[in-house]
Coordinates of C-alpha atoms and ligand atoms in Angstrom, one line a residue:
M1334 CA -17.5 12.0 -36.7
N1335 CA -20.1 12.0 -33.8
K1336 CA -23.5 9.6 -34.5
K1337 CA -26.1 8.9 -32.9
I1338 CA -27.3 5.4 -31.9
A1339 CA -30.3 3.9 -31.1
V1340 CA -30.3 0.6 -29.4
I1341 CA -32.5 -1.5 -29.2
K1342 CA -31.8 -4.5 -27.5
G1343 CA -34.7 -6.7 -27.2
D1344 CA -35.7 -9.7 -25.4
G1345 CA -33.6 -13.4 -25.3
I1346 CA -29.9 -12.8 -26.3
G1347 CA -30.4 -9.5 -27.7
P1348 CA -29.2 -7.9 -25.1
E1349 CA -25.7 -9.5 -25.1
I1350 CA -25.2 -10.4 -28.5
V1351 CA -25.7 -6.0 -28.7
T1352 CA -23.2 -6.3 -25.3
E1353 CA -20.7 -7.3 -27.7
A1354 CA -21.4 -5.5 -30.6
E1355 CA -21.7 -2.7 -28.7
K1356 CA -17.8 -3.2 -27.4
V1357 CA -16.1 -3.4 -31.2
L1358 CA -17.8 -0.5 -31.5
N1359 CA -16.7 1.2 -28.8
K1360 CA -12.9 0.0 -29.9
I1361 CA -13.7 1.1 -33.2
G1362 CA -14.3 5.0 -31.6
E1363 CA -11.1 5.1 -29.0
K1364 CA -9.2 3.9 -31.8
Y1365 CA -9.8 6.3 -34.9
G1366 CA -11.6 9.2 -33.4
H1367 CA -14.9 8.7 -33.3
T1368 CA -17.9 8.8 -31.1
F1369 CA -20.4 7.7 -30.5
E1370 CA -23.7 8.6 -28.5
Y1371 CA -26.1 5.2 -27.6
T1372 CA -29.9 5.5 -26.4
D1373 CA -31.7 2.7 -25.4
V1374 CA -34.9 2.9 -26.3
L1375 CA -37.6 -0.6 -25.9
M1376 CA -39.2 -2.5 -28.2
G1377 CA -40.7 -5.9 -28.7
G1378 CA -41.0 -8.4 -25.7
C1379 CA -40.0 -6.3 -23.0
A1380 CA -41.0 -3.0 -24.4
L1381 CA -44.9 -4.6 -24.0
D1382 CA -43.4 -5.5 -20.5
A1383 CA -44.0 -2.3 -19.4
T1384 CA -45.7 -0.3 -21.6
G1385 CA -48.7 -2.6 -23.0
V1386 CA -47.4 -2.5 -26.7
P1387 CA -44.0 -3.8 -28.7
L1388 CA -43.3 -0.9 -30.1
P1389 CA -43.8 2.7 -28.1
Q1390 CA -44.0 6.2 -30.1
E1391 CA -41.2 6.5 -28.3
T1392 CA -38.8 4.3 -29.5
I1393 CA -40.0 5.5 -33.6
D1394 CA -38.8 8.9 -32.3
V1395 CA -35.3 8.3 -30.9
C1396 CA -35.5 6.0 -34.1
L1397 CA -35.8 9.0 -36.4
A1398 CA -33.8 11.4 -34.4
S1399 CA -31.3 9.1 -34.4
D1400 CA -28.3 8.5 -37.4
S1401 CA -28.9 4.6 -37.1
V1402 CA -30.1 1.4 -34.9
L1403 CA -29.1 -0.8 -33.9
L1404 CA -31.2 -4.2 -33.0
G1405 CA -30.0 -7.6 -31.6
A1406 CA -33.6 -9.7 -31.6
V1407 CA -37.0 -9.8 -30.1
G1408 CA -39.9 -12.4 -29.4
G1409 CA -40.3 -15.0 -27.0
P1410 CA -42.4 -18.0 -26.0
K1411 CA -43.5 -15.6 -22.5
W1412 CA -45.5 -13.4 -25.6
D1413 CA -46.3 -16.4 -28.1
T1414 CA -50.4 -16.3 -27.0
L1415 CA -50.6 -13.1 -27.8
P1416 CA -53.3 -11.7 -30.7
G1417 CA -51.1 -11.1 -33.6
N1418 CA -50.6 -7.2 -33.6
L1419 CA -49.5 -7.0 -29.7
R1420 CA -46.6 -9.8 -30.5
P1421 CA -43.0 -9.1 -29.9
E1422 CA -42.5 -9.3 -34.4
A1423 CA -45.6 -6.9 -34.6
G1424 CA -43.1 -4.2 -33.1
L1425 CA -40.0 -5.7 -35.1
L1426 CA -42.2 -5.1 -38.1
G1427 CA -43.7 -1.4 -37.1
I1428 CA -40.1 -0.1 -37.0
R1429 CA -39.3 -1.9 -40.3
G1430 CA -42.3 0.8 -41.5
A1431 CA -42.5 3.3 -39.3
L1432 CA -38.5 3.9 -40.3
K1433 CA -39.2 3.2 -44.1
L1434 CA -36.4 0.6 -44.8
F1435 CA -37.7 -0.7 -47.9
A1436 CA -34.4 -3.0 -48.7
N1437 CA -32.6 -5.4 -46.3
I1438 CA -29.1 -5.9 -47.2
R1439 CA -28.5 -9.8 -46.2
P1440 CA -24.8 -11.2 -47.2
A1441 CA -24.2 -14.7 -46.4
K1442 CA -20.6 -15.3 -46.3
L1443 CA -19.1 -19.4 -46.0
I1444 CA -15.8 -18.3 -44.4
P1445 CA -13.2 -21.5 -44.5
A1446 CA -12.5 -21.3 -41.2
L1447 CA -16.5 -23.1 -40.8
A1448 CA -16.6 -24.8 -43.8
S1449 CA -16.7 -27.4 -41.7
A1450 CA -20.0 -26.1 -39.7
C1451 CA -21.4 -26.4 -43.4
P1452 CA -24.0 -29.1 -43.6
L1453 CA -23.7 -29.4 -46.7
K1454 CA -20.6 -31.5 -48.7
E1455 CA -17.7 -30.2 -50.0
E1456 CA -18.0 -31.0 -53.5
I1457 CA -20.9 -28.6 -53.4
T1458 CA -19.5 -25.9 -51.5
K1459 CA -16.3 -26.0 -53.0
N1460 CA -16.6 -23.4 -55.7
G1461 CA -17.4 -21.1 -51.8
L1462 CA -20.7 -19.2 -51.4
D1463 CA -20.4 -15.3 -51.5
L1464 CA -23.9 -13.6 -51.5
V1465 CA -26.4 -10.9 -50.9
I1466 CA -30.3 -11.7 -50.4
V1467 CA -31.7 -8.4 -51.5
R1468 CA -35.6 -8.8 -48.9
E1469 CA -37.9 -6.6 -49.8
L1470 CA -38.9 -5.2 -47.1
I1471 CA -42.2 -3.6 -46.2
G1472 CA -44.3 -5.0 -48.3
G1473 CA -45.5 -8.4 -48.9
A1474 CA -47.7 -10.7 -47.1
Y1475 CA -46.3 -9.6 -43.7
F1476 CA -47.8 -6.2 -44.5
G1477 CA -50.8 -7.1 -46.9
K1478 CA -53.9 -7.1 -44.8
R1479 CA -54.9 -9.8 -42.6
E1480 CA -57.9 -11.5 -41.4
T1481 CA -59.4 -14.1 -39.5
Y1482 CA -63.3 -15.1 -38.8
T1483 CA -65.9 -17.0 -38.5
D1484 CA -68.2 -17.8 -40.7
E1485 CA -72.1 -18.7 -40.2
N1486 CA -71.3 -22.2 -40.4
G1487 CA -68.7 -22.0 -37.4
V1488 CA -65.6 -22.4 -39.7
K1489 CA -62.5 -20.2 -39.5
H1490 CA -61.0 -18.9 -41.8
A1491 CA -57.7 -17.3 -42.5
S1492 CA -56.1 -15.5 -45.0
D1493 CA -52.9 -12.4 -45.6
S1494 CA -52.7 -10.6 -48.6
M1495 CA -49.9 -10.7 -50.4
A1496 CA -49.8 -7.2 -52.4
Y1497 CA -47.0 -5.2 -54.5
A1498 CA -47.3 -1.8 -56.3
D1499 CA -45.3 -1.6 -59.4
Y1500 CA -43.4 1.5 -57.3
E1501 CA -42.1 -0.7 -54.9
I1502 CA -40.9 -3.2 -56.6
D1503 CA -39.0 -1.1 -58.6
R1504 CA -37.0 0.7 -55.7
I1505 CA -35.6 -2.7 -54.3
C1506 CA -34.6 -4.0 -57.7
R1507 CA -33.3 -0.5 -58.5
V1508 CA -31.8 -1.3 -54.8
A1509 CA -30.1 -4.8 -56.4
F1510 CA -29.0 -3.7 -59.4
D1511 CA -26.8 -1.2 -58.0
M1512 CA -25.7 -3.7 -55.2
A1513 CA -24.4 -6.3 -58.4
R1514 CA -23.1 -3.9 -60.1
K1515 CA -20.5 -3.4 -57.3
R1516 CA -19.9 -7.2 -57.2
G1517 CA -20.0 -10.1 -59.6
S1518 CA -22.9 -8.3 -61.5
K1519 CA -25.2 -11.2 -61.7
L1520 CA -28.8 -11.4 -60.4
H1521 CA -31.2 -13.6 -59.8
S1522 CA -34.9 -11.9 -59.7
I1523 CA -36.8 -14.8 -57.5
D1524 CA -40.5 -15.0 -57.1
K1525 CA -43.6 -18.2 -58.5
A1526 CA -44.7 -15.6 -61.3
N1527 CA -45.7 -19.2 -62.1
V1528 CA -49.3 -19.2 -59.5
L1529 CA -49.0 -15.2 -57.8
D1530 CA -50.7 -11.9 -59.2
S1531 CA -48.2 -10.4 -57.3
S1532 CA -45.6 -12.1 -58.6
R1533 CA -45.9 -11.5 -62.5
L1534 CA -46.1 -7.5 -61.6
W1535 CA -42.7 -8.3 -60.1
R1536 CA -41.3 -9.5 -62.8
E1537 CA -43.4 -7.1 -65.5
V1538 CA -41.0 -4.7 -63.5
S1539 CA -38.0 -6.0 -62.8
H1540 CA -37.6 -6.3 -66.2
K1541 CA -38.1 -3.3 -66.9
V1542 CA -35.5 -1.9 -64.0
A1543 CA -33.4 -4.1 -65.9
K1544 CA -33.1 -2.2 -69.8
D1545 CA -31.0 0.7 -67.1
Y1546 CA -29.2 -2.4 -65.9
P1547 CA -27.5 -3.5 -69.5
D1548 CA -24.3 -4.2 -68.1
V1549 CA -25.8 -6.4 -65.5
E1550 CA -26.5 -10.8 -66.0
F1551 CA -29.8 -10.7 -64.9
Q1552 CA -32.1 -13.7 -63.9
D1553 CA -35.7 -14.8 -63.3
M1554 CA -35.7 -18.0 -60.9
L1555 CA -38.9 -20.0 -59.1
V1556 CA -39.2 -19.8 -55.4
D1557 CA -39.2 -23.5 -55.0
N1558 CA -36.0 -24.3 -57.8
A1559 CA -34.4 -21.3 -56.0
A1560 CA -34.8 -22.9 -52.8
M1561 CA -33.0 -25.9 -54.6
Q1562 CA -30.8 -24.1 -56.0
L1563 CA -29.5 -22.5 -53.2
V1564 CA -28.2 -25.6 -51.4
R1565 CA -27.5 -27.3 -54.8
N1566 CA -25.6 -25.3 -56.5
P1567 CA -24.7 -22.3 -53.9
A1568 CA -21.8 -20.7 -55.9
Q1569 CA -24.2 -20.0 -58.4
F1570 CA -25.4 -17.3 -57.3
D1571 CA -24.6 -13.5 -56.4
V1572 CA -27.1 -10.5 -55.7
M1573 CA -30.4 -12.6 -55.2
V1574 CA -33.4 -9.7 -54.7
T1575 CA -37.2 -11.4 -54.0
E1576 CA -39.9 -9.8 -51.6
N1577 CA -40.3 -10.0 -48.8
L1578 CA -41.9 -13.5 -47.7
F1579 CA -39.4 -15.1 -49.9
G1580 CA -36.6 -13.2 -48.6
D1581 CA -36.9 -14.6 -45.4
I1582 CA -36.8 -18.1 -45.9
L1583 CA -33.9 -18.2 -48.7
S1584 CA -32.2 -16.2 -46.3
D1585 CA -32.5 -18.4 -43.3
E1586 CA -31.5 -21.1 -45.7
A1587 CA -28.7 -19.7 -46.7
S1588 CA -27.2 -18.7 -43.6
M1589 CA -26.8 -22.2 -42.5
I1590 CA -24.8 -22.9 -45.3
T1591 CA -22.2 -19.9 -44.1
G1592 CA -22.6 -23.1 -41.6
S1593 CA -24.7 -21.1 -38.6
L1594 CA -27.5 -19.2 -38.8
G1595 CA -25.8 -16.7 -36.0
M1596 CA -23.2 -15.5 -39.3
I1597 CA -25.6 -13.4 -41.1
P1598 CA -25.8 -9.1 -40.4
S1599 CA -28.0 -7.2 -42.2
A1600 CA -28.8 -3.8 -42.8
S1601 CA -32.1 -2.4 -43.9
L1602 CA -32.2 0.8 -45.6
G1603 CA -34.9 3.6 -46.9
E1604 CA -33.9 6.5 -49.1
T1605 CA -32.2 8.4 -46.5
S1606 CA -28.9 7.4 -44.7
L1607 CA -31.4 6.8 -41.5
G1608 CA -30.6 2.5 -41.5
L1609 CA -31.6 -0.1 -38.9
Y1610 CA -29.0 -2.6 -38.7
E1611 CA -30.0 -6.1 -37.0
P1612 CA -28.5 -10.3 -37.0
I1613 CA -31.2 -12.0 -39.2
H1614 CA -31.5 -14.9 -36.1
G1615 CA -33.7 -14.7 -33.8
S1616 CA -33.8 -14.0 -29.9
A1617 CA -32.9 -17.8 -29.0
P1618 CA -34.8 -18.0 -25.9
D1619 CA -33.7 -21.2 -25.3
I1620 CA -30.2 -20.5 -24.7
A1621 CA -30.4 -16.5 -23.7
G1622 CA -28.3 -15.7 -20.7
Q1623 CA -25.9 -18.1 -20.7
N1624 CA -22.8 -16.8 -23.2
K1625 CA -23.4 -19.2 -25.3
A1626 CA -24.8 -16.6 -28.5
N1627 CA -23.1 -16.4 -31.7
P1628 CA -22.7 -12.4 -31.3
I1629 CA -20.8 -12.6 -35.0
A1630 CA -23.9 -11.4 -36.7
T1631 CA -24.3 -8.1 -34.7
I1632 CA -21.1 -7.2 -34.8
L1633 CA -20.7 -7.6 -39.0
S1634 CA -24.2 -6.0 -39.0
I1635 CA -22.1 -2.5 -36.8
A1636 CA -19.4 -3.2 -39.8
M1637 CA -22.7 -2.6 -42.6
M1638 CA -23.5 0.4 -40.3
L1639 CA -20.4 1.9 -40.2
R1640 CA -19.8 1.2 -44.0
Ligands
IPM716 C1 -36.2 -12.2 -39.5 C2 -36.8 -12.6 -38.6 C3 -38.4 -11.4 -38.7 C4 -39.3 -11.3 -40.0 C5 -39.3 -11.6 -37.9 C6 -38.4 -12.1 -36.2 C7 -40.2 -10.9 -37.5 O1 -37.9 -13.9 -39.0 O2 -35.7 -10.5 -40.0 O3 -36.0 -12.5 -40.7 O4 -40.2 -12.5 -40.6 O5 -38.6 -10.4 -40.6
MG717 MG1 -35.8 -14.0 -40.2

């Protein structure tokens, strides 16, 4: 096959880890007779420095014209004080939105060779950890209306709204149920339905979708409980589906159980075959340029891309 890959190396350790992943991809190409054509595009802090915006239109255009997008990481202290819409992270959210990548798949697996790096007691991880977090990626608090203002009394206010439409919940739940069917046929839907309206809608819609998957064992769990259960008995989970913010937090927690934040890859998918593949970790500016960042999560991300 011959595939076009848009490459966003980004900031911090991004360029180093992506370069390692490209080496692996090239080797695979050589060995199995595939060609991968890379086009480097800018996003994040490096794009800000070069063009004044974190996500240039050209980057979106090149990504849309590619078969896949490979991404390192964005962000760094240099750009931390910029307003929200100009931060490197806005570029990342922007590209996920522009490509309509609503489903973020984050597999976490504890491999035996790394068991000693897992901070949990052996009695907790003796049954292993092998789960997938299906995170909704273009809705919720990260994409809702935000506001910062000072009122007439000089009091400063800020808000972010966590909004979901039923169809957004429906489509991500279907991705998760399909995933569960291919694995252990067990799905936990994580929400905060005892407090949040958006979670109550989540619960209503997920239960409706569950009717189409009677073969999958389905259970709700409140997010605070889920955070606790992950470190109490991680082996109980197979697939977890959750909204954007909860998925962001729980996937970092799950990654630590694998021994390192540098171990979890991800695939961001939408309705077409165009996907974006990136490690779940950030740009780690403190270790950038020292050739010690772990590239495994990026290499595993290209494994997901090839699949
Ligand atoms: C992630 C990251 C991003 C997110 C940041 C960098 C915007 O934490 O991919 O998990 O929150 O989605
Ligand atoms: Mg995160």
